[in-house]
Amino acid sequence: MGSEKEVLVAAAVFLVALISQSEGIIGGREAAPHSRPYMASIQAPEGETMKHECGGFAVADQWVMTAAHCLPSGPGGRKVVLGVHSLSEPEETKQTFDILELHNHPDFSPWNYDNDIALIKLDRPFNVSEAVKTAEFLRAGGANPGADAEVDTAGWGSLDNLGSRPDKLKELAVEVVSSARCRRSDYFGRKFTDNMICAHRVCPDPCGQPHRKEDSCDGDSGGPLLYNGVVVGITSNGGKKCGQMKKPGIYTIISHYTEWIDNTMALQPTAAQD
Ligand SMILES: *[C@@H]1O[C@H](CO)[C@@H](O)[C@H](O)[C@H]1NC(C)=O
């Protein structure tokens, strides 16, 4: 039955499938559209357009969590977009917000990125949909992943280590590295604190490969690190040297900030209370 043309088409489809498969192995893979409905894209004005700068994740109907180093000197005209899969395409699921309040952790250290956590209050609550929902995050007393645990992260930064920014959300499995190792002088030394988890990509993969561009993973900052579907960390500074054997990513341990999170979000004036 199969004409030559059909065979060719089948071969082409097979090839494309193969190629996207191998891309997935090299550099994380494209997430299923809206399979991570808590993901936020924080965008800064650049000329006439908005440019993706950092990730974040929705934690309540008017709140997005991110990293403090993402907005060090205030909102600066940035917007938060929820319901995104493709940054460039006009998706019906997108909801765009101005930043009403920015709360960077008061003890954030620009030297070693300790306490790299921030909360953004959106200008209005989001509409819950299949594409926009809050994430569950770990609170004090919850179990953080130990060394060698498999965790995962997602973002629009260059997870592939090649320097090009993806348009569509990508996800990547990583493995927690023991704190003792992260504290070694050939890793992060004294810059590594008890508020941090470090994790590197699961091998085999391009672990030993040279990377082309040192800042290639910046766009992932502020995004979530998940353990069994619960957010346990915020992507902090380690991504800058992503792919380097001795420079795993560093993530802020969210469960250390439960009180600060509760206090900050409680600042929200409760409607109909008099
Ligand atoms: C939520 O939906 C209502 C009704 O469709 C709309 O007026 C409002 O602008 C939406 N809110 C957001 C955050 O998009």
mmCIF file of C-alpha atoms and ligand atoms in Angstrom:
data_model
loop_
_atom_site.group_PDB
_atom_site.id
_atom_site.type_symbol
_atom_site.label_atom_id
_atom_site.label_comp_id
_atom_site.label_asym_id
_atom_site.label_seq_id
_atom_site.Cartn_x
_atom_site.Cartn_y
_atom_site.Cartn_z
ATOM 1 C CA MET A 1 0.000 0.000 0.000
ATOM 2 C CA GLY A 2 2.626 2.480 1.072
ATOM 3 C CA SER A 3 3.678 4.706 -1.780
ATOM 4 C CA GLU A 4 7.215 6.004 -1.887
ATOM 5 C CA LYS A 5 5.941 9.306 -0.615
ATOM 6 C CA GLU A 6 4.324 7.707 2.408
ATOM 7 C CA VAL A 7 7.488 5.841 3.220
ATOM 8 C CA LEU A 8 9.473 9.060 2.978
ATOM 9 C CA VAL A 9 7.047 10.879 5.248
ATOM 10 C CA ALA A 10 7.202 8.046 7.773
ATOM 11 C CA ALA A 11 10.990 8.122 7.665
ATOM 12 C CA ALA A 12 11.013 11.878 8.177
ATOM 13 C CA VAL A 13 8.649 11.625 11.154
ATOM 14 C CA PHE A 14 10.839 8.917 12.626
ATOM 15 C CA LEU A 15 13.953 11.057 12.198
ATOM 16 C CA VAL A 16 12.363 14.086 13.802
ATOM 17 C CA ALA A 17 11.257 11.920 16.716
ATOM 18 C CA LEU A 18 14.798 10.585 17.071
ATOM 19 C CA ILE A 19 16.308 14.053 17.009
ATOM 20 C CA SER A 20 13.949 15.465 19.608
ATOM 21 C CA GLN A 21 14.604 12.398 21.734
ATOM 22 C CA SER A 22 18.327 12.973 21.717
ATOM 23 C CA GLU A 23 17.909 16.671 22.408
ATOM 24 C CA GLY A 24 15.947 15.658 25.450
ATOM 25 C CA ILE A 25 18.836 13.585 26.683
ATOM 26 C CA ILE A 26 21.408 16.291 26.079
ATOM 27 C CA GLY A 27 19.606 19.165 27.618
ATOM 28 C CA GLY A 28 16.501 18.405 29.546
ATOM 29 C CA ARG A 29 13.359 18.213 27.478
ATOM 30 C CA GLU A 30 10.410 20.321 26.537
ATOM 31 C CA ALA A 31 7.727 20.061 29.193
ATOM 32 C CA ALA A 32 4.259 18.946 28.134
ATOM 33 C CA PRO A 33 2.367 22.233 27.582
ATOM 34 C CA HIS A 34 0.963 23.566 30.875
ATOM 35 C CA SER A 35 1.930 20.422 32.782
ATOM 36 C CA ARG A 36 3.526 22.731 35.366
ATOM 37 C CA PRO A 37 0.716 25.271 35.778
ATOM 38 C CA TYR A 38 2.447 27.055 38.663
ATOM 39 C CA MET A 39 5.309 28.302 36.446
ATOM 40 C CA ALA A 40 5.729 32.054 36.121
ATOM 41 C CA SER A 41 7.825 34.033 33.654
ATOM 42 C CA ILE A 42 9.142 37.299 35.048
ATOM 43 C CA GLN A 43 9.742 39.695 32.183
ATOM 44 C CA ALA A 44 11.531 43.009 31.935
ATOM 45 C CA PRO A 45 10.830 45.744 29.391
ATOM 46 C CA GLU A 46 13.361 45.817 26.569
ATOM 47 C CA GLY A 47 12.491 48.456 24.015
ATOM 48 C CA GLU A 48 8.966 47.787 22.789
ATOM 49 C CA THR A 49 8.862 44.207 23.992
ATOM 50 C CA MET A 50 9.123 42.235 27.207
ATOM 51 C CA LYS A 51 12.025 39.843 27.693
ATOM 52 C CA HIS A 52 11.994 36.753 29.906
ATOM 53 C CA GLU A 53 14.446 37.278 32.722
ATOM 54 C CA CYS A 54 13.644 34.912 35.575
ATOM 55 C CA GLY A 55 11.337 32.109 36.538
ATOM 56 C CA GLY A 56 9.012 31.936 39.504
ATOM 57 C CA PHE A 57 6.044 29.923 40.696
ATOM 58 C CA ALA A 58 2.574 30.732 42.001
ATOM 59 C CA VAL A 59 2.094 29.929 45.692
ATOM 60 C CA ALA A 60 -1.253 31.666 46.352
ATOM 61 C CA ASP A 61 -3.840 33.339 44.137
ATOM 62 C CA GLN A 62 -2.054 36.682 44.238
ATOM 63 C CA TRP A 63 1.507 35.621 45.096
ATOM 64 C CA VAL A 64 4.502 34.353 43.126
ATOM 65 C CA MET A 65 7.718 33.131 44.718
ATOM 66 C CA THR A 66 11.068 33.755 43.047
ATOM 67 C CA ALA A 67 14.722 34.505 43.872
ATOM 68 C CA ALA A 68 15.720 37.799 45.506
ATOM 69 C CA HIS A 69 18.627 38.255 43.086
ATOM 70 C CA CYS A 70 16.141 38.442 40.190
ATOM 71 C CA LEU A 71 14.822 41.887 41.150
ATOM 72 C CA PRO A 72 17.576 43.392 43.319
ATOM 73 C CA SER A 73 16.494 46.992 42.907
ATOM 74 C CA GLY A 74 12.723 46.812 42.714
ATOM 75 C CA PRO A 75 10.109 45.819 40.128
ATOM 76 C CA GLY A 76 11.452 48.251 37.465
ATOM 77 C CA GLY A 77 8.458 47.908 35.179
ATOM 78 C CA ARG A 78 8.660 44.125 35.144
ATOM 79 C CA LYS A 79 5.595 41.966 34.558
ATOM 80 C CA VAL A 80 4.702 38.460 35.676
ATOM 81 C CA VAL A 81 3.111 36.110 33.155
ATOM 82 C CA LEU A 82 1.295 32.921 34.183
ATOM 83 C CA GLY A 83 -0.116 30.208 31.910
ATOM 84 C CA VAL A 84 2.889 30.346 29.569
ATOM 85 C CA HIS A 85 4.266 27.504 27.526
ATOM 86 C CA SER A 86 5.786 29.376 24.585
ATOM 87 C CA LEU A 87 7.248 32.755 25.470
ATOM 88 C CA SER A 88 6.694 34.149 21.960
ATOM 89 C CA GLU A 89 3.333 32.739 20.895
ATOM 90 C CA PRO A 90 0.080 34.490 21.817
ATOM 91 C CA GLU A 91 -1.411 31.778 23.999
ATOM 92 C CA GLU A 92 -4.989 32.117 25.289
ATOM 93 C CA THR A 93 -3.914 30.665 28.615
ATOM 94 C CA LYS A 94 -1.594 33.576 29.433
ATOM 95 C CA GLN A 95 -2.462 35.976 32.242
ATOM 96 C CA THR A 96 -0.212 39.017 32.669
ATOM 97 C CA PHE A 97 0.249 41.007 35.857
ATOM 98 C CA ASP A 98 1.942 44.099 37.147
ATOM 99 C CA ILE A 99 3.886 43.828 40.379
ATOM 100 C CA LEU A 100 1.953 45.384 43.240
ATOM 101 C CA GLU A 101 4.513 44.561 45.943
ATOM 102 C CA LEU A 102 7.989 43.052 45.901
ATOM 103 C CA HIS A 103 9.352 41.505 49.092
ATOM 104 C CA ASN A 104 13.001 40.488 48.795
ATOM 105 C CA HIS A 105 14.213 38.637 51.880
ATOM 106 C CA PRO A 106 15.798 41.271 54.159
ATOM 107 C CA ASP A 107 18.866 39.072 54.762
ATOM 108 C CA PHE A 108 19.579 38.326 51.112
ATOM 109 C CA SER A 109 23.332 38.409 50.578
ATOM 110 C CA PRO A 110 24.604 39.539 47.163
ATOM 111 C CA TRP A 111 27.991 38.054 48.112
ATOM 112 C CA ASN A 112 26.993 34.412 48.318
ATOM 113 C CA TYR A 113 23.250 34.566 47.529
ATOM 114 C CA ASP A 114 22.295 33.363 51.002
ATOM 115 C CA ASN A 115 18.543 33.804 51.681
ATOM 116 C CA ASP A 116 17.832 34.110 47.954
ATOM 117 C CA ILE A 117 14.053 34.192 48.195
ATOM 118 C CA ALA A 118 11.455 36.787 47.258
ATOM 119 C CA LEU A 119 7.682 37.082 47.148
ATOM 120 C CA ILE A 120 5.817 39.095 44.541
ATOM 121 C CA LYS A 121 2.286 40.282 45.130
ATOM 122 C CA LEU A 122 0.470 40.515 41.803
ATOM 123 C CA ASP A 123 -1.765 43.481 41.013
ATOM 124 C CA ARG A 124 -4.800 41.172 41.152
ATOM 125 C CA PRO A 125 -5.578 37.509 41.862
ATOM 126 C CA PHE A 126 -5.151 35.115 38.956
ATOM 127 C CA ASN A 127 -7.988 33.090 37.500
ATOM 128 C CA VAL A 128 -7.457 29.420 38.238
ATOM 129 C CA SER A 129 -7.462 27.292 35.061
ATOM 130 C CA GLU A 130 -5.911 24.119 33.719
ATOM 131 C CA ALA A 131 -2.888 26.240 32.824
ATOM 132 C CA VAL A 132 -2.659 28.371 35.978
ATOM 133 C CA LYS A 133 -2.583 26.902 39.483
ATOM 134 C CA THR A 134 -0.584 27.221 42.671
ATOM 135 C CA ALA A 135 2.253 24.872 43.586
ATOM 136 C CA GLU A 136 2.514 23.118 46.898
ATOM 137 C CA PHE A 137 5.737 24.066 48.692
ATOM 138 C CA LEU A 138 7.526 22.448 51.613
ATOM 139 C CA ARG A 139 6.997 23.969 55.045
ATOM 140 C CA ALA A 140 9.125 23.784 58.212
ATOM 141 C CA GLY A 141 9.314 20.207 59.479
ATOM 142 C CA GLY A 142 8.785 18.707 56.018
ATOM 143 C CA ALA A 143 11.341 16.309 54.576
ATOM 144 C CA ASN A 144 13.920 17.838 52.254
ATOM 145 C CA PRO A 145 15.608 15.558 49.711
ATOM 146 C CA GLY A 146 18.852 13.979 50.896
ATOM 147 C CA ALA A 147 22.057 13.348 48.940
ATOM 148 C CA ASP A 148 21.492 11.459 45.674
ATOM 149 C CA ALA A 149 17.733 12.061 45.700
ATOM 150 C CA GLU A 150 16.325 12.782 42.257
ATOM 151 C CA VAL A 151 14.639 16.147 41.991
ATOM 152 C CA ASP A 152 13.523 18.171 38.998
ATOM 153 C CA THR A 153 13.517 21.720 37.823
ATOM 154 C CA ALA A 154 11.961 23.691 34.986
ATOM 155 C CA GLY A 155 12.560 26.972 33.246
ATOM 156 C CA TRP A 156 12.995 29.007 30.092
ATOM 157 C CA GLY A 157 16.713 29.436 30.731
ATOM 158 C CA SER A 158 19.239 27.508 28.709
ATOM 159 C CA LEU A 159 18.990 24.146 30.321
ATOM 160 C CA ASP A 160 20.729 22.695 27.295
ATOM 161 C CA ASN A 161 24.047 24.328 28.105
ATOM 162 C CA LEU A 162 24.460 25.593 24.559
ATOM 163 C CA GLY A 163 23.702 29.210 25.230
ATOM 164 C CA SER A 164 20.508 29.553 23.239
ATOM 165 C CA ARG A 165 17.367 30.423 25.138
ATOM 166 C CA PRO A 166 14.453 28.090 24.515
ATOM 167 C CA ASP A 167 11.061 29.532 23.660
ATOM 168 C CA LYS A 168 9.150 26.721 25.315
ATOM 169 C CA LEU A 169 9.310 25.559 28.914
ATOM 170 C CA LYS A 170 11.926 22.907 29.534
ATOM 171 C CA GLU A 171 12.323 20.525 32.424
ATOM 172 C CA LEU A 172 15.347 18.697 33.720
ATOM 173 C CA ALA A 173 15.995 15.966 36.271
ATOM 174 C CA VAL A 174 18.838 16.694 38.671
ATOM 175 C CA GLU A 175 20.378 14.849 41.591
ATOM 176 C CA VAL A 176 21.073 16.292 45.043
ATOM 177 C CA VAL A 177 24.771 16.491 45.949
ATOM 178 C CA SER A 178 25.743 16.096 49.603
ATOM 179 C CA SER A 179 26.245 19.338 51.556
ATOM 180 C CA ALA A 180 29.689 18.124 52.592
ATOM 181 C CA ARG A 181 30.722 17.989 48.944
ATOM 182 C CA CYS A 182 29.137 21.341 48.044
ATOM 183 C CA ARG A 183 31.073 22.924 50.902
ATOM 184 C CA ARG A 184 34.416 21.666 49.601
ATOM 185 C CA SER A 185 36.766 24.375 48.414
ATOM 186 C CA ASP A 186 36.760 23.012 44.861
ATOM 187 C CA TYR A 187 32.948 23.352 44.817
ATOM 188 C CA PHE A 188 31.536 26.399 46.653
ATOM 189 C CA GLY A 189 33.561 26.531 49.868
ATOM 190 C CA ARG A 190 32.375 28.994 52.495
ATOM 191 C CA LYS A 191 29.816 30.502 50.179
ATOM 192 C CA PHE A 192 27.682 27.405 50.607
ATOM 193 C CA THR A 193 25.340 27.801 53.613
ATOM 194 C CA ASP A 194 22.816 25.642 55.453
ATOM 195 C CA ASN A 195 20.048 27.402 53.512
ATOM 196 C CA MET A 196 21.202 25.844 50.237
ATOM 197 C CA ILE A 197 20.803 22.581 48.384
ATOM 198 C CA CYS A 198 23.139 21.862 45.513
ATOM 199 C CA ALA A 199 22.250 19.485 42.730
ATOM 200 C CA HIS A 200 23.685 18.497 39.386
ATOM 201 C CA ARG A 201 22.254 16.950 36.325
ATOM 202 C CA VAL A 202 21.777 13.234 36.295
ATOM 203 C CA CYS A 203 24.522 11.404 34.386
ATOM 204 C CA PRO A 204 25.169 9.953 31.873
ATOM 205 C CA ASP A 205 24.775 13.184 29.975
ATOM 206 C CA PRO A 206 27.166 15.942 28.934
ATOM 207 C CA CYS A 207 28.503 16.229 32.483
ATOM 208 C CA GLY A 208 32.098 16.469 31.414
ATOM 209 C CA GLN A 209 31.491 18.502 28.256
ATOM 210 C CA PRO A 210 32.833 22.014 28.002
ATOM 211 C CA HIS A 211 30.133 24.632 28.037
ATOM 212 C CA ARG A 212 30.088 27.409 25.478
ATOM 213 C CA LYS A 213 28.627 30.232 27.451
ATOM 214 C CA GLU A 214 28.925 30.750 31.160
ATOM 215 C CA ASP A 215 25.726 32.655 31.733
ATOM 216 C CA SER A 216 23.631 30.327 29.694
ATOM 217 C CA CYS A 217 21.415 29.179 32.520
ATOM 218 C CA ASP A 218 20.543 32.521 34.031
ATOM 219 C CA GLY A 219 16.958 32.539 32.822
ATOM 220 C CA ASP A 220 16.193 29.623 35.135
ATOM 221 C CA SER A 221 16.761 31.653 38.304
ATOM 222 C CA GLY A 222 13.742 31.953 40.547
ATOM 223 C CA GLY A 223 12.191 28.744 39.226
ATOM 224 C CA PRO A 224 11.223 25.760 41.360
ATOM 225 C CA LEU A 225 13.127 22.651 42.423
ATOM 226 C CA LEU A 226 10.637 19.855 43.023
ATOM 227 C CA TYR A 227 10.867 16.678 45.054
ATOM 228 C CA ASN A 228 7.963 14.282 44.555
ATOM 229 C CA GLY A 229 5.895 17.098 43.073
ATOM 230 C CA VAL A 230 6.400 19.481 45.999
ATOM 231 C CA VAL A 231 8.536 22.599 45.593
ATOM 232 C CA VAL A 232 11.484 22.354 47.990
ATOM 233 C CA GLY A 233 13.881 24.865 46.439
ATOM 234 C CA ILE A 234 14.260 28.031 44.398
ATOM 235 C CA THR A 235 16.861 28.119 41.619
ATOM 236 C CA SER A 236 19.555 30.478 42.888
ATOM 237 C CA ASN A 237 23.035 31.134 41.553
ATOM 238 C CA GLY A 238 24.618 27.832 40.669
ATOM 239 C CA GLY A 239 23.047 27.727 37.231
ATOM 240 C CA LYS A 240 25.621 30.184 35.945
ATOM 241 C CA LYS A 241 28.130 27.428 35.376
ATOM 242 C CA CYS A 242 25.577 24.791 34.531
ATOM 243 C CA GLY A 243 26.949 21.617 33.080
ATOM 244 C CA GLN A 244 30.313 21.990 34.728
ATOM 245 C CA MET A 245 31.192 18.907 36.686
ATOM 246 C CA LYS A 246 32.148 20.754 39.855
ATOM 247 C CA LYS A 247 29.597 23.534 39.710
ATOM 248 C CA PRO A 248 26.195 22.098 40.398
ATOM 249 C CA GLY A 249 23.199 24.396 40.632
ATOM 250 C CA ILE A 250 22.379 25.983 43.982
ATOM 251 C CA TYR A 251 18.817 26.145 45.283
ATOM 252 C CA THR A 252 17.376 28.016 48.280
ATOM 253 C CA ILE A 253 15.771 25.660 50.819
ATOM 254 C CA ILE A 254 12.208 26.964 51.101
ATOM 255 C CA SER A 255 11.305 25.168 54.340
ATOM 256 C CA HIS A 256 13.749 27.433 56.196
ATOM 257 C CA TYR A 257 11.553 30.454 55.437
ATOM 258 C CA THR A 258 8.083 29.327 56.490
ATOM 259 C CA GLU A 259 7.707 32.053 59.097
ATOM 260 C CA TRP A 260 8.921 34.808 56.773
ATOM 261 C CA ILE A 261 6.604 33.544 54.004
ATOM 262 C CA ASP A 262 3.584 33.420 56.310
ATOM 263 C CA ASN A 263 4.305 36.856 57.750
ATOM 264 C CA THR A 264 4.866 38.403 54.332
ATOM 265 C CA MET A 265 1.724 37.010 52.758
ATOM 266 C CA ALA A 266 -0.318 37.889 55.851
ATOM 267 C CA LEU A 267 0.539 41.553 55.254
ATOM 268 C CA GLN A 268 -2.116 41.301 52.617
ATOM 269 C CA PRO A 269 -5.110 43.235 53.968
ATOM 270 C CA THR A 270 -8.001 40.872 54.383
ATOM 271 C CA ALA A 271 -11.078 42.055 52.535
ATOM 272 C CA ALA A 272 -14.353 42.470 54.407
ATOM 273 C CA GLN A 273 -12.744 42.625 57.809
ATOM 274 C CA ASP A 274 -13.860 45.498 60.009
HETATM 275 C C1 LIG B 1 -10.374 36.685 35.178
HETATM 276 O O1 LIG B 1 -11.564 36.491 34.449
HETATM 277 C C2 LIG B 1 -12.409 37.625 34.418
HETATM 278 C C3 LIG B 1 -13.690 37.235 33.716
HETATM 279 O O2 LIG B 1 -13.423 36.603 32.501
HETATM 280 C C4 LIG B 1 -11.678 38.787 33.719
HETATM 281 O O3 LIG B 1 -12.499 39.926 33.703
HETATM 282 C C5 LIG B 1 -10.393 39.077 34.486
HETATM 283 O O4 LIG B 1 -9.656 40.081 33.832
HETATM 284 C C6 LIG B 1 -9.547 37.820 34.595
HETATM 285 N N1 LIG B 1 -8.414 38.062 35.452
HETATM 286 C C7 LIG B 1 -7.168 37.933 35.053
HETATM 287 C C8 LIG B 1 -6.142 38.036 36.097
HETATM 288 O O5 LIG B 1 -6.857 37.690 33.897
#
